[in-house]
Amino acid sequence: MPYDAAETRYDTMAYRRVGRSGLLLPAVSLGLWHNFGEGTALETQRAILRRAFDLGVTHIDIANNYGPPPGSAETGFGEVLRTDLKPYRDELVIATKAGYRMWPGPYGEWGSRKYLLASLDQSLARTGLDYVDIFYSHRPDPDTPLEETMGALASAVQQGKALYVGISSYSPEQTREAARILAGLGTPLLIHQPRYSMFDRWVEDGLLDALDEVGAGSIAFSPLEQGILTDRYLDGIPEGSRAAGSSPFLSAEQVQATLGRVRALDELARSRGQSLAQLAVSWVLRGGRVTSALVGASSVAQLEANVAAVADLEFADDELAMIEDALAA
Ligand code: NDP
């Protein structure tokens, strides 16, 4: 069936300014790391992407290596773009990244100019896009001069292949330095993509301050701790879940180790009238320091539940204190 986007798509989503830029991002964005590779039916991918756009999720986050196999998330997205979303291209902010291993040999990963610009060309070919909205250095490269990596990002913008640039998982010091170099090249640092959740709070130790200083925004990845901070594992490890599957990134042991704290947080969420997933999303967005929460979803129902968090982003002081107690237990 041809796709007609919902007329209500901008009615409920909140849009937040990215640092001191002109760009707004939805408070909840959708990432295609898992559930958008060859193992997921294209119809499922299409349904999640359509529903996301209908709910005002205008930002889709991808990377060269998402799949599996690497590249297939971009290919699948490109197919849905072609059949469904193309008429809405100017209403979408699409990001991709390069940094992790993508092809064999010395030029297939990290942060050289050689790798980054070749990878961006490949991403454009796989998605069928003329340009991406945001191009990221996916991880800092200890062996490549930062001037070279940032220079490649700035070139991508000068070549018209990206509108904005970002960095992911850079330390506060690396972030300040990256922003300084980019400013000198006339391409401001738009955004940083760090991991951030109730269980992983490293950004509070200097990164958010550095971003305020340089005027960049932030988008928190894995705010649900890959599903741990939801009701997904409260009654065991269901078939088809990330922890049950072949993903090397989430194990049953990790799930078990956190269950006590997760149950306490689940109760707190209910007392606020939210699900645990919604509490987790709202919590990373509290106080407005993080621009957007970047969630994954393996179904339309999960996506809808996460987007609904936007209805309640405020926390009373005693609620925040109770969350701290639950996390410290
Ligand atoms: P999340 O923490 O949001 O975890 C998503 C997973 O949680 C889903 O796949 C699903 O697991 C489960 N889930 C989601 N919503 C619900 C719900 N409402 N109820 C129950 N379970 C739910 O994020 P991800 O780890 O997927 O990362 C999100 C995005 O962040 C990625 O797609 C990517 O774009 C980006 N990212 C960036 C990285 C970087 O280095 N820059 C690294 C990692 C991610 P299940 O599949 O079991 O159903």
mmCIF file of C-alpha atoms and ligand atoms in Angstrom:
data_model
loop_
_atom_site.group_PDB
_atom_site.id
_atom_site.type_symbol
_atom_site.label_atom_id
_atom_site.label_comp_id
_atom_site.label_asym_id
_atom_site.label_seq_id
_atom_site.Cartn_x
_atom_site.Cartn_y
_atom_site.Cartn_z
ATOM 1 C CA MET A 1 0.000 0.000 0.000
ATOM 2 C CA PRO A 2 1.371 3.442 -0.825
ATOM 3 C CA TYR A 3 2.336 5.450 2.231
ATOM 4 C CA ASP A 4 0.658 8.697 3.169
ATOM 5 C CA ALA A 5 2.221 10.207 6.270
ATOM 6 C CA ALA A 6 -0.171 10.990 9.118
ATOM 7 C CA GLU A 7 -1.368 14.579 9.142
ATOM 8 C CA THR A 8 -1.048 14.485 12.937
ATOM 9 C CA ARG A 9 2.684 13.721 12.793
ATOM 10 C CA TYR A 10 3.766 16.980 14.420
ATOM 11 C CA ASP A 11 1.030 17.141 17.058
ATOM 12 C CA THR A 12 2.659 15.448 20.050
ATOM 13 C CA MET A 13 6.437 15.206 19.574
ATOM 14 C CA ALA A 14 8.685 17.760 21.295
ATOM 15 C CA TYR A 15 11.535 19.250 19.216
ATOM 16 C CA ARG A 16 14.677 20.474 20.919
ATOM 17 C CA ARG A 17 17.452 22.693 19.625
ATOM 18 C CA VAL A 18 20.804 20.998 19.028
ATOM 19 C CA GLY A 19 23.315 23.067 20.965
ATOM 20 C CA ARG A 20 23.608 26.542 19.496
ATOM 21 C CA SER A 21 22.749 25.404 15.956
ATOM 22 C CA GLY A 22 19.700 26.100 13.824
ATOM 23 C CA LEU A 23 18.678 22.429 13.842
ATOM 24 C CA LEU A 24 15.929 20.910 16.005
ATOM 25 C CA LEU A 25 15.748 17.197 16.750
ATOM 26 C CA PRO A 26 12.834 15.194 18.121
ATOM 27 C CA ALA A 27 13.146 14.376 21.828
ATOM 28 C CA VAL A 28 13.046 10.705 20.813
ATOM 29 C CA SER A 29 15.009 9.520 17.773
ATOM 30 C CA LEU A 30 15.171 6.053 16.190
ATOM 31 C CA GLY A 31 18.401 4.093 15.699
ATOM 32 C CA LEU A 32 18.888 1.218 13.266
ATOM 33 C CA TRP A 33 21.794 -0.598 14.958
ATOM 34 C CA HIS A 34 19.804 -3.779 15.675
ATOM 35 C CA ASN A 35 16.537 -5.002 14.077
ATOM 36 C CA PHE A 36 17.269 -3.455 10.668
ATOM 37 C CA GLY A 37 19.662 -5.998 9.196
ATOM 38 C CA GLU A 38 18.998 -8.897 6.845
ATOM 39 C CA GLY A 39 17.559 -10.967 9.723
ATOM 40 C CA THR A 40 14.519 -8.677 10.015
ATOM 41 C CA ALA A 41 11.788 -8.744 7.367
ATOM 42 C CA LEU A 42 11.694 -5.585 5.288
ATOM 43 C CA GLU A 43 7.973 -5.308 6.100
ATOM 44 C CA THR A 44 8.796 -5.065 9.817
ATOM 45 C CA GLN A 45 11.446 -2.426 9.145
ATOM 46 C CA ARG A 46 9.013 -0.503 6.955
ATOM 47 C CA ALA A 47 6.264 -0.636 9.595
ATOM 48 C CA ILE A 48 8.572 0.710 12.321
ATOM 49 C CA LEU A 49 9.947 3.485 10.102
ATOM 50 C CA ARG A 50 6.488 4.540 8.907
ATOM 51 C CA ARG A 51 5.103 4.624 12.440
ATOM 52 C CA ALA A 52 8.135 6.558 13.662
ATOM 53 C CA PHE A 53 7.627 9.247 11.047
ATOM 54 C CA ASP A 54 3.873 9.338 11.757
ATOM 55 C CA LEU A 55 4.718 10.032 15.421
ATOM 56 C CA GLY A 56 7.042 12.916 14.611
ATOM 57 C CA VAL A 57 10.298 10.969 14.910
ATOM 58 C CA THR A 58 12.026 12.931 12.186
ATOM 59 C CA HIS A 59 15.530 11.731 13.042
ATOM 60 C CA ILE A 60 16.876 8.346 11.951
ATOM 61 C CA ASP A 61 20.350 7.306 13.081
ATOM 62 C CA ILE A 62 22.369 4.761 11.082
ATOM 63 C CA ALA A 63 26.048 3.834 10.664
ATOM 64 C CA ASN A 64 28.009 2.227 7.868
ATOM 65 C CA ASN A 65 28.403 -1.037 9.825
ATOM 66 C CA TYR A 66 24.829 -1.532 11.104
ATOM 67 C CA GLY A 67 23.199 -4.798 10.077
ATOM 68 C CA PRO A 68 24.209 -7.573 10.215
ATOM 69 C CA PRO A 69 25.807 -7.906 7.759
ATOM 70 C CA PRO A 70 27.503 -4.485 7.872
ATOM 71 C CA GLY A 71 25.849 -2.120 5.410
ATOM 72 C CA SER A 72 22.493 -3.891 5.357
ATOM 73 C CA ALA A 73 20.745 -1.392 7.667
ATOM 74 C CA GLU A 74 21.621 1.352 5.187
ATOM 75 C CA THR A 75 20.470 -0.801 2.282
ATOM 76 C CA GLY A 76 17.149 -1.628 3.987
ATOM 77 C CA PHE A 77 16.606 1.979 4.968
ATOM 78 C CA GLY A 78 17.376 3.015 1.390
ATOM 79 C CA GLU A 79 14.668 0.658 0.148
ATOM 80 C CA VAL A 80 12.048 2.089 2.549
ATOM 81 C CA LEU A 81 13.186 5.586 1.625
ATOM 82 C CA ARG A 82 12.675 4.812 -2.052
ATOM 83 C CA THR A 83 9.238 3.256 -1.638
ATOM 84 C CA ASP A 84 7.817 5.291 1.261
ATOM 85 C CA LEU A 85 9.742 8.221 2.651
ATOM 86 C CA LYS A 86 11.274 9.890 -0.412
ATOM 87 C CA PRO A 87 8.504 12.523 -0.706
ATOM 88 C CA TYR A 88 9.293 13.490 2.897
ATOM 89 C CA ARG A 89 13.073 13.752 2.544
ATOM 90 C CA ASP A 90 13.113 17.398 3.584
ATOM 91 C CA GLU A 91 11.223 16.512 6.780
ATOM 92 C CA LEU A 92 13.871 13.971 7.799
ATOM 93 C CA VAL A 93 17.253 14.246 9.489
ATOM 94 C CA ILE A 94 19.292 11.188 8.544
ATOM 95 C CA ALA A 95 22.643 10.469 10.153
ATOM 96 C CA THR A 96 25.353 7.991 9.321
ATOM 97 C CA LYS A 97 28.797 7.300 10.761
ATOM 98 C CA ALA A 98 32.156 5.754 10.025
ATOM 99 C CA GLY A 99 34.747 4.551 12.503
ATOM 100 C CA TYR A 100 34.334 0.813 13.080
ATOM 101 C CA ARG A 101 35.599 -1.928 10.744
ATOM 102 C CA MET A 102 33.720 -1.870 7.478
ATOM 103 C CA TRP A 103 35.996 -3.499 4.908
ATOM 104 C CA PRO A 104 39.277 -5.448 4.991
ATOM 105 C CA GLY A 105 42.711 -3.888 4.976
ATOM 106 C CA PRO A 106 44.240 -0.810 6.567
ATOM 107 C CA TYR A 107 41.712 1.677 5.114
ATOM 108 C CA GLY A 108 38.491 0.049 6.351
ATOM 109 C CA GLU A 109 38.147 1.496 9.886
ATOM 110 C CA TRP A 110 39.167 4.216 12.374
ATOM 111 C CA GLY A 111 39.596 7.903 11.467
ATOM 112 C CA SER A 112 41.748 8.524 8.408
ATOM 113 C CA ARG A 113 40.565 10.850 5.670
ATOM 114 C CA LYS A 114 40.976 7.928 3.259
ATOM 115 C CA TYR A 115 38.509 5.747 5.189
ATOM 116 C CA LEU A 116 35.941 8.363 6.260
ATOM 117 C CA LEU A 117 35.319 9.886 2.844
ATOM 118 C CA ALA A 118 35.264 6.539 1.027
ATOM 119 C CA SER A 119 32.824 5.211 3.638
ATOM 120 C CA LEU A 120 30.515 8.196 3.246
ATOM 121 C CA ASP A 121 30.385 7.617 -0.510
ATOM 122 C CA GLN A 122 29.462 3.990 0.155
ATOM 123 C CA SER A 123 26.747 5.048 2.621
ATOM 124 C CA LEU A 124 25.248 7.425 0.055
ATOM 125 C CA ALA A 125 25.253 4.648 -2.547
ATOM 126 C CA ARG A 126 23.582 2.131 -0.184
ATOM 127 C CA THR A 127 20.865 4.510 1.006
ATOM 128 C CA GLY A 128 20.315 6.220 -2.340
ATOM 129 C CA LEU A 129 20.656 9.602 -0.633
ATOM 130 C CA ASP A 130 22.311 12.605 -2.287
ATOM 131 C CA TYR A 131 23.522 13.785 1.121
ATOM 132 C CA VAL A 132 23.178 12.847 4.787
ATOM 133 C CA ASP A 133 22.123 15.405 7.340
ATOM 134 C CA ILE A 134 24.734 14.428 9.911
ATOM 135 C CA PHE A 135 28.020 12.594 9.320
ATOM 136 C CA TYR A 136 29.814 11.291 12.410
ATOM 137 C CA SER A 137 33.249 10.117 13.369
ATOM 138 C CA HIS A 138 31.982 6.988 15.166
ATOM 139 C CA ARG A 139 34.902 6.700 17.598
ATOM 140 C CA PRO A 140 38.102 8.561 18.388
ATOM 141 C CA ASP A 141 41.202 7.167 16.638
ATOM 142 C CA PRO A 142 44.256 7.221 18.901
ATOM 143 C CA ASP A 143 46.658 6.991 15.936
ATOM 144 C CA THR A 144 45.273 9.546 13.484
ATOM 145 C CA PRO A 145 45.784 13.279 14.088
ATOM 146 C CA LEU A 146 42.477 14.814 15.134
ATOM 147 C CA GLU A 147 43.091 17.518 12.482
ATOM 148 C CA GLU A 148 42.884 14.829 9.795
ATOM 149 C CA THR A 149 39.663 13.247 11.109
ATOM 150 C CA MET A 150 37.947 16.611 11.625
ATOM 151 C CA GLY A 151 39.278 17.815 8.285
ATOM 152 C CA ALA A 152 37.588 14.852 6.594
ATOM 153 C CA LEU A 153 34.260 15.699 8.301
ATOM 154 C CA ALA A 154 34.565 19.321 7.170
ATOM 155 C CA SER A 155 35.369 18.150 3.619
ATOM 156 C CA ALA A 156 32.203 16.038 3.597
ATOM 157 C CA VAL A 157 30.230 19.221 4.276
ATOM 158 C CA GLN A 158 32.190 21.247 1.700
ATOM 159 C CA GLN A 159 31.530 18.539 -0.881
ATOM 160 C CA GLY A 160 27.782 18.758 -0.205
ATOM 161 C CA LYS A 161 27.639 15.158 1.045
ATOM 162 C CA ALA A 162 26.709 16.116 4.629
ATOM 163 C CA LEU A 163 25.012 19.144 6.156
ATOM 164 C CA TYR A 164 26.372 18.843 9.717
ATOM 165 C CA VAL A 165 29.029 16.853 11.528
ATOM 166 C CA GLY A 166 29.177 14.951 14.793
ATOM 167 C CA ILE A 167 31.429 12.805 16.951
ATOM 168 C CA SER A 168 30.634 9.766 19.053
ATOM 169 C CA SER A 169 32.204 8.492 22.270
ATOM 170 C CA TYR A 170 34.913 11.186 22.347
ATOM 171 C CA SER A 171 36.141 12.208 25.830
ATOM 172 C CA PRO A 172 35.480 15.745 27.135
ATOM 173 C CA GLU A 173 39.028 16.804 26.216
ATOM 174 C CA GLN A 174 38.865 15.262 22.746
ATOM 175 C CA THR A 175 35.485 16.953 22.294
ATOM 176 C CA ARG A 176 36.833 20.406 23.137
ATOM 177 C CA GLU A 177 39.744 19.877 20.766
ATOM 178 C CA ALA A 178 37.515 18.532 17.965
ATOM 179 C CA ALA A 179 35.190 21.534 18.330
ATOM 180 C CA ARG A 180 38.136 23.933 18.221
ATOM 181 C CA ILE A 181 39.531 22.379 15.042
ATOM 182 C CA LEU A 182 36.129 22.237 13.356
ATOM 183 C CA ALA A 183 35.394 25.867 14.226
ATOM 184 C CA GLY A 184 38.692 26.821 12.559
ATOM 185 C CA LEU A 185 37.552 24.966 9.434
ATOM 186 C CA GLY A 186 34.222 26.823 9.379
ATOM 187 C CA THR A 187 32.189 23.685 10.146
ATOM 188 C CA PRO A 188 30.908 23.842 13.730
ATOM 189 C CA LEU A 189 30.570 20.667 15.768
ATOM 190 C CA LEU A 190 26.819 20.015 15.792
ATOM 191 C CA ILE A 191 26.447 17.077 18.138
ATOM 192 C CA HIS A 192 28.057 14.393 20.266
ATOM 193 C CA GLN A 193 26.576 10.883 20.459
ATOM 194 C CA PRO A 194 27.525 9.277 23.785
ATOM 195 C CA ARG A 195 26.137 6.236 25.563
ATOM 196 C CA TYR A 196 23.951 7.470 28.440
ATOM 197 C CA SER A 197 21.408 5.768 30.667
ATOM 198 C CA MET A 198 20.582 5.380 34.350
ATOM 199 C CA PHE A 199 23.179 2.579 34.364
ATOM 200 C CA ASP A 200 25.927 4.411 32.453
ATOM 201 C CA ARG A 201 26.422 8.020 33.555
ATOM 202 C CA TRP A 202 29.910 8.860 32.307
ATOM 203 C CA VAL A 203 28.639 11.918 30.416
ATOM 204 C CA GLU A 204 27.826 13.598 33.732
ATOM 205 C CA ASP A 205 31.540 13.607 34.520
ATOM 206 C CA GLY A 206 32.552 16.498 32.268
ATOM 207 C CA LEU A 207 31.182 15.689 28.821
ATOM 208 C CA LEU A 208 27.896 17.596 29.154
ATOM 209 C CA ASP A 209 29.837 20.576 30.542
ATOM 210 C CA ALA A 210 32.214 20.471 27.586
ATOM 211 C CA LEU A 211 29.270 20.377 25.172
ATOM 212 C CA ASP A 212 27.654 23.389 26.852
ATOM 213 C CA GLU A 213 30.949 25.236 26.528
ATOM 214 C CA VAL A 214 31.405 24.547 22.811
ATOM 215 C CA GLY A 215 27.705 24.946 21.977
ATOM 216 C CA ALA A 216 27.128 21.407 20.692
ATOM 217 C CA GLY A 217 24.112 19.208 21.401
ATOM 218 C CA SER A 218 23.961 15.573 22.451
ATOM 219 C CA ILE A 219 22.006 12.459 21.536
ATOM 220 C CA ALA A 220 22.102 9.634 24.090
ATOM 221 C CA PHE A 221 22.479 6.134 22.677
ATOM 222 C CA SER A 222 21.179 2.973 24.416
ATOM 223 C CA PRO A 223 19.068 4.928 26.943
ATOM 224 C CA LEU A 224 17.207 1.670 27.642
ATOM 225 C CA GLU A 225 20.481 -0.216 28.200
ATOM 226 C CA GLN A 226 19.615 -2.335 25.164
ATOM 227 C CA GLY A 227 16.314 -3.398 26.758
ATOM 228 C CA ILE A 228 17.474 -3.992 30.344
ATOM 229 C CA LEU A 229 15.710 -0.782 31.448
ATOM 230 C CA THR A 230 12.312 -1.994 30.195
ATOM 231 C CA ASP A 231 9.939 -4.772 31.185
ATOM 232 C CA ARG A 232 11.568 -7.029 28.543
ATOM 233 C CA TYR A 233 13.487 -9.172 31.037
ATOM 234 C CA LEU A 234 11.389 -8.903 34.233
ATOM 235 C CA ASP A 235 10.104 -12.461 33.851
ATOM 236 C CA GLY A 236 13.117 -14.131 32.245
ATOM 237 C CA ILE A 237 14.766 -13.906 28.855
ATOM 238 C CA PRO A 238 12.154 -14.139 26.110
ATOM 239 C CA GLU A 239 12.816 -15.795 22.779
ATOM 240 C CA GLY A 240 13.598 -13.249 20.095
ATOM 241 C CA SER A 241 14.997 -10.688 22.558
ATOM 242 C CA ARG A 242 18.456 -9.177 22.129
ATOM 243 C CA ALA A 243 19.813 -11.037 25.162
ATOM 244 C CA ALA A 244 18.499 -14.355 23.826
ATOM 245 C CA GLY A 245 19.842 -13.795 20.330
ATOM 246 C CA SER A 246 23.247 -13.840 18.767
ATOM 247 C CA SER A 247 24.133 -10.206 19.531
ATOM 248 C CA PRO A 248 27.519 -10.154 21.261
ATOM 249 C CA PHE A 249 26.534 -6.878 22.931
ATOM 250 C CA LEU A 250 24.023 -8.115 25.513
ATOM 251 C CA SER A 251 24.278 -11.313 27.562
ATOM 252 C CA ALA A 252 21.927 -13.128 29.909
ATOM 253 C CA GLU A 253 24.527 -12.552 32.665
ATOM 254 C CA GLN A 254 24.282 -8.757 32.233
ATOM 255 C CA VAL A 255 20.511 -8.998 32.484
ATOM 256 C CA GLN A 256 20.627 -11.168 35.632
ATOM 257 C CA ALA A 257 23.170 -8.922 37.366
ATOM 258 C CA THR A 258 20.880 -5.894 37.215
ATOM 259 C CA LEU A 259 17.503 -7.476 37.927
ATOM 260 C CA GLY A 260 17.162 -6.223 41.536
ATOM 261 C CA ARG A 261 17.699 -2.588 40.606
ATOM 262 C CA VAL A 262 15.523 -2.951 37.524
ATOM 263 C CA ARG A 263 12.601 -4.235 39.607
ATOM 264 C CA ALA A 264 12.917 -1.278 42.012
ATOM 265 C CA LEU A 265 12.993 1.170 39.090
ATOM 266 C CA ASP A 266 9.995 -0.554 37.528
ATOM 267 C CA GLU A 267 7.995 0.137 40.701
ATOM 268 C CA LEU A 268 9.087 3.771 40.700
ATOM 269 C CA ALA A 269 8.045 4.102 37.062
ATOM 270 C CA ARG A 270 4.580 2.744 37.840
ATOM 271 C CA SER A 271 4.173 5.207 40.696
ATOM 272 C CA ARG A 272 4.765 7.990 38.123
ATOM 273 C CA GLY A 273 2.235 6.448 35.750
ATOM 274 C CA GLN A 274 4.971 5.459 33.277
ATOM 275 C CA SER A 275 6.416 2.180 32.063
ATOM 276 C CA LEU A 276 10.042 1.516 32.973
ATOM 277 C CA ALA A 277 11.081 2.186 29.346
ATOM 278 C CA GLN A 278 9.318 5.553 29.484
ATOM 279 C CA LEU A 279 10.964 6.409 32.793
ATOM 280 C CA ALA A 280 14.364 5.571 31.287
ATOM 281 C CA VAL A 281 13.764 7.784 28.245
ATOM 282 C CA SER A 282 12.353 10.688 30.280
ATOM 283 C CA TRP A 283 15.239 10.463 32.748
ATOM 284 C CA VAL A 284 17.987 11.002 30.133
ATOM 285 C CA LEU A 285 16.023 13.984 28.791
ATOM 286 C CA ARG A 286 15.402 15.561 32.219
ATOM 287 C CA GLY A 287 16.491 19.152 32.622
ATOM 288 C CA GLY A 288 17.089 19.595 28.884
ATOM 289 C CA ARG A 289 20.839 18.926 28.869
ATOM 290 C CA VAL A 290 20.555 16.023 26.424
ATOM 291 C CA THR A 291 18.931 16.978 23.123
ATOM 292 C CA SER A 292 17.471 13.615 22.110
ATOM 293 C CA ALA A 293 17.130 10.035 23.387
ATOM 294 C CA LEU A 294 18.196 7.588 20.675
ATOM 295 C CA VAL A 295 16.201 4.397 21.126
ATOM 296 C CA GLY A 296 16.086 1.100 19.280
ATOM 297 C CA ALA A 297 12.889 -0.883 18.701
ATOM 298 C CA SER A 298 12.157 -4.368 17.400
ATOM 299 C CA SER A 299 8.420 -3.691 16.992
ATOM 300 C CA VAL A 300 5.965 -0.878 16.357
ATOM 301 C CA ALA A 301 4.564 -1.380 19.878
ATOM 302 C CA GLN A 302 7.987 -0.782 21.476
ATOM 303 C CA LEU A 303 8.508 2.333 19.402
ATOM 304 C CA GLU A 304 5.079 3.707 20.348
ATOM 305 C CA ALA A 305 5.691 3.013 24.033
ATOM 306 C CA ASN A 306 9.048 4.814 23.958
ATOM 307 C CA VAL A 307 7.791 7.848 22.050
ATOM 308 C CA ALA A 308 4.979 8.233 24.606
ATOM 309 C CA ALA A 309 7.643 9.129 27.195
ATOM 310 C CA VAL A 310 7.626 12.631 25.700
ATOM 311 C CA ALA A 311 4.326 13.301 27.479
ATOM 312 C CA ASP A 312 6.120 13.437 30.842
ATOM 313 C CA LEU A 313 9.690 14.742 30.928
ATOM 314 C CA GLU A 314 9.464 16.483 34.302
ATOM 315 C CA PHE A 315 10.670 14.939 37.572
ATOM 316 C CA ALA A 316 9.974 16.124 41.114
ATOM 317 C CA ASP A 317 13.052 16.331 43.356
ATOM 318 C CA ASP A 318 11.838 13.453 45.515
ATOM 319 C CA GLU A 319 11.365 11.258 42.431
ATOM 320 C CA LEU A 320 14.927 11.951 41.350
ATOM 321 C CA ALA A 321 16.143 11.153 44.861
ATOM 322 C CA MET A 322 14.254 7.852 44.887
ATOM 323 C CA ILE A 323 15.818 6.949 41.542
ATOM 324 C CA GLU A 324 19.288 7.687 42.968
ATOM 325 C CA ASP A 325 18.498 5.417 45.939
ATOM 326 C CA ALA A 326 17.336 2.622 43.663
ATOM 327 C CA LEU A 327 20.473 2.943 41.529
ATOM 328 C CA ALA A 328 22.738 2.923 44.588
ATOM 329 C CA ALA A 329 21.110 -0.176 46.154
HETATM 330 P P1 NDP B 1 18.060 0.938 23.500
HETATM 331 O O1 NDP B 1 18.758 1.048 24.801
HETATM 332 O O2 NDP B 1 16.883 1.796 23.213
HETATM 333 O O3 NDP B 1 17.641 -0.605 23.318
HETATM 334 C C1 NDP B 1 16.772 -1.012 22.294
HETATM 335 C C2 NDP B 1 16.260 -2.412 22.574
HETATM 336 O O4 NDP B 1 15.519 -2.424 23.781
HETATM 337 C C3 NDP B 1 15.279 -2.890 21.499
HETATM 338 O O5 NDP B 1 15.945 -3.504 20.442
HETATM 339 C C4 NDP B 1 14.401 -3.848 22.273
HETATM 340 O O6 NDP B 1 15.070 -5.081 22.449
HETATM 341 C C5 NDP B 1 14.333 -3.196 23.633
HETATM 342 N N1 NDP B 1 13.189 -2.284 23.751
HETATM 343 C C6 NDP B 1 13.056 -1.050 23.186
HETATM 344 N N2 NDP B 1 11.897 -0.492 23.556
HETATM 345 C C7 NDP B 1 11.283 -1.350 24.377
HETATM 346 C C8 NDP B 1 10.059 -1.321 25.083
HETATM 347 N N3 NDP B 1 9.251 -0.255 25.014
HETATM 348 N N4 NDP B 1 9.724 -2.389 25.846
HETATM 349 C C9 NDP B 1 10.545 -3.458 25.927
HETATM 350 N N5 NDP B 1 11.734 -3.556 25.282
HETATM 351 C C10 NDP B 1 12.094 -2.504 24.510
HETATM 352 O O7 NDP B 1 19.026 1.273 22.349
HETATM 353 P P2 NDP B 1 20.053 0.486 21.381
HETATM 354 O O8 NDP B 1 21.069 -0.213 22.173
HETATM 355 O O9 NDP B 1 19.246 -0.286 20.381
HETATM 356 O O10 NDP B 1 20.707 1.727 20.672
HETATM 357 C C11 NDP B 1 19.869 2.707 20.061
HETATM 358 C C12 NDP B 1 20.583 3.355 18.924
HETATM 359 O O11 NDP B 1 21.723 4.067 19.401
HETATM 360 C C13 NDP B 1 21.165 2.397 17.899
HETATM 361 O O12 NDP B 1 20.199 1.915 17.004
HETATM 362 C C14 NDP B 1 22.182 3.272 17.232
HETATM 363 O O13 NDP B 1 21.541 4.130 16.328
HETATM 364 C C15 NDP B 1 22.733 4.071 18.407
HETATM 365 N N6 NDP B 1 23.958 3.472 18.950
HETATM 366 C C16 NDP B 1 25.126 4.168 18.750
HETATM 367 C C17 NDP B 1 26.338 3.670 19.181
HETATM 368 C C18 NDP B 1 27.565 4.475 18.947
HETATM 369 O O14 NDP B 1 28.674 3.959 19.145
HETATM 370 N N7 NDP B 1 27.451 5.711 18.559
HETATM 371 C C19 NDP B 1 26.420 2.363 19.878
HETATM 372 C C20 NDP B 1 25.129 1.760 20.110
HETATM 373 C C21 NDP B 1 23.946 2.299 19.660
HETATM 374 P P3 NDP B 1 14.613 -6.423 21.703
HETATM 375 O O15 NDP B 1 15.355 -6.355 20.416
HETATM 376 O O16 NDP B 1 15.059 -7.475 22.645
HETATM 377 O O17 NDP B 1 13.129 -6.373 21.500
#
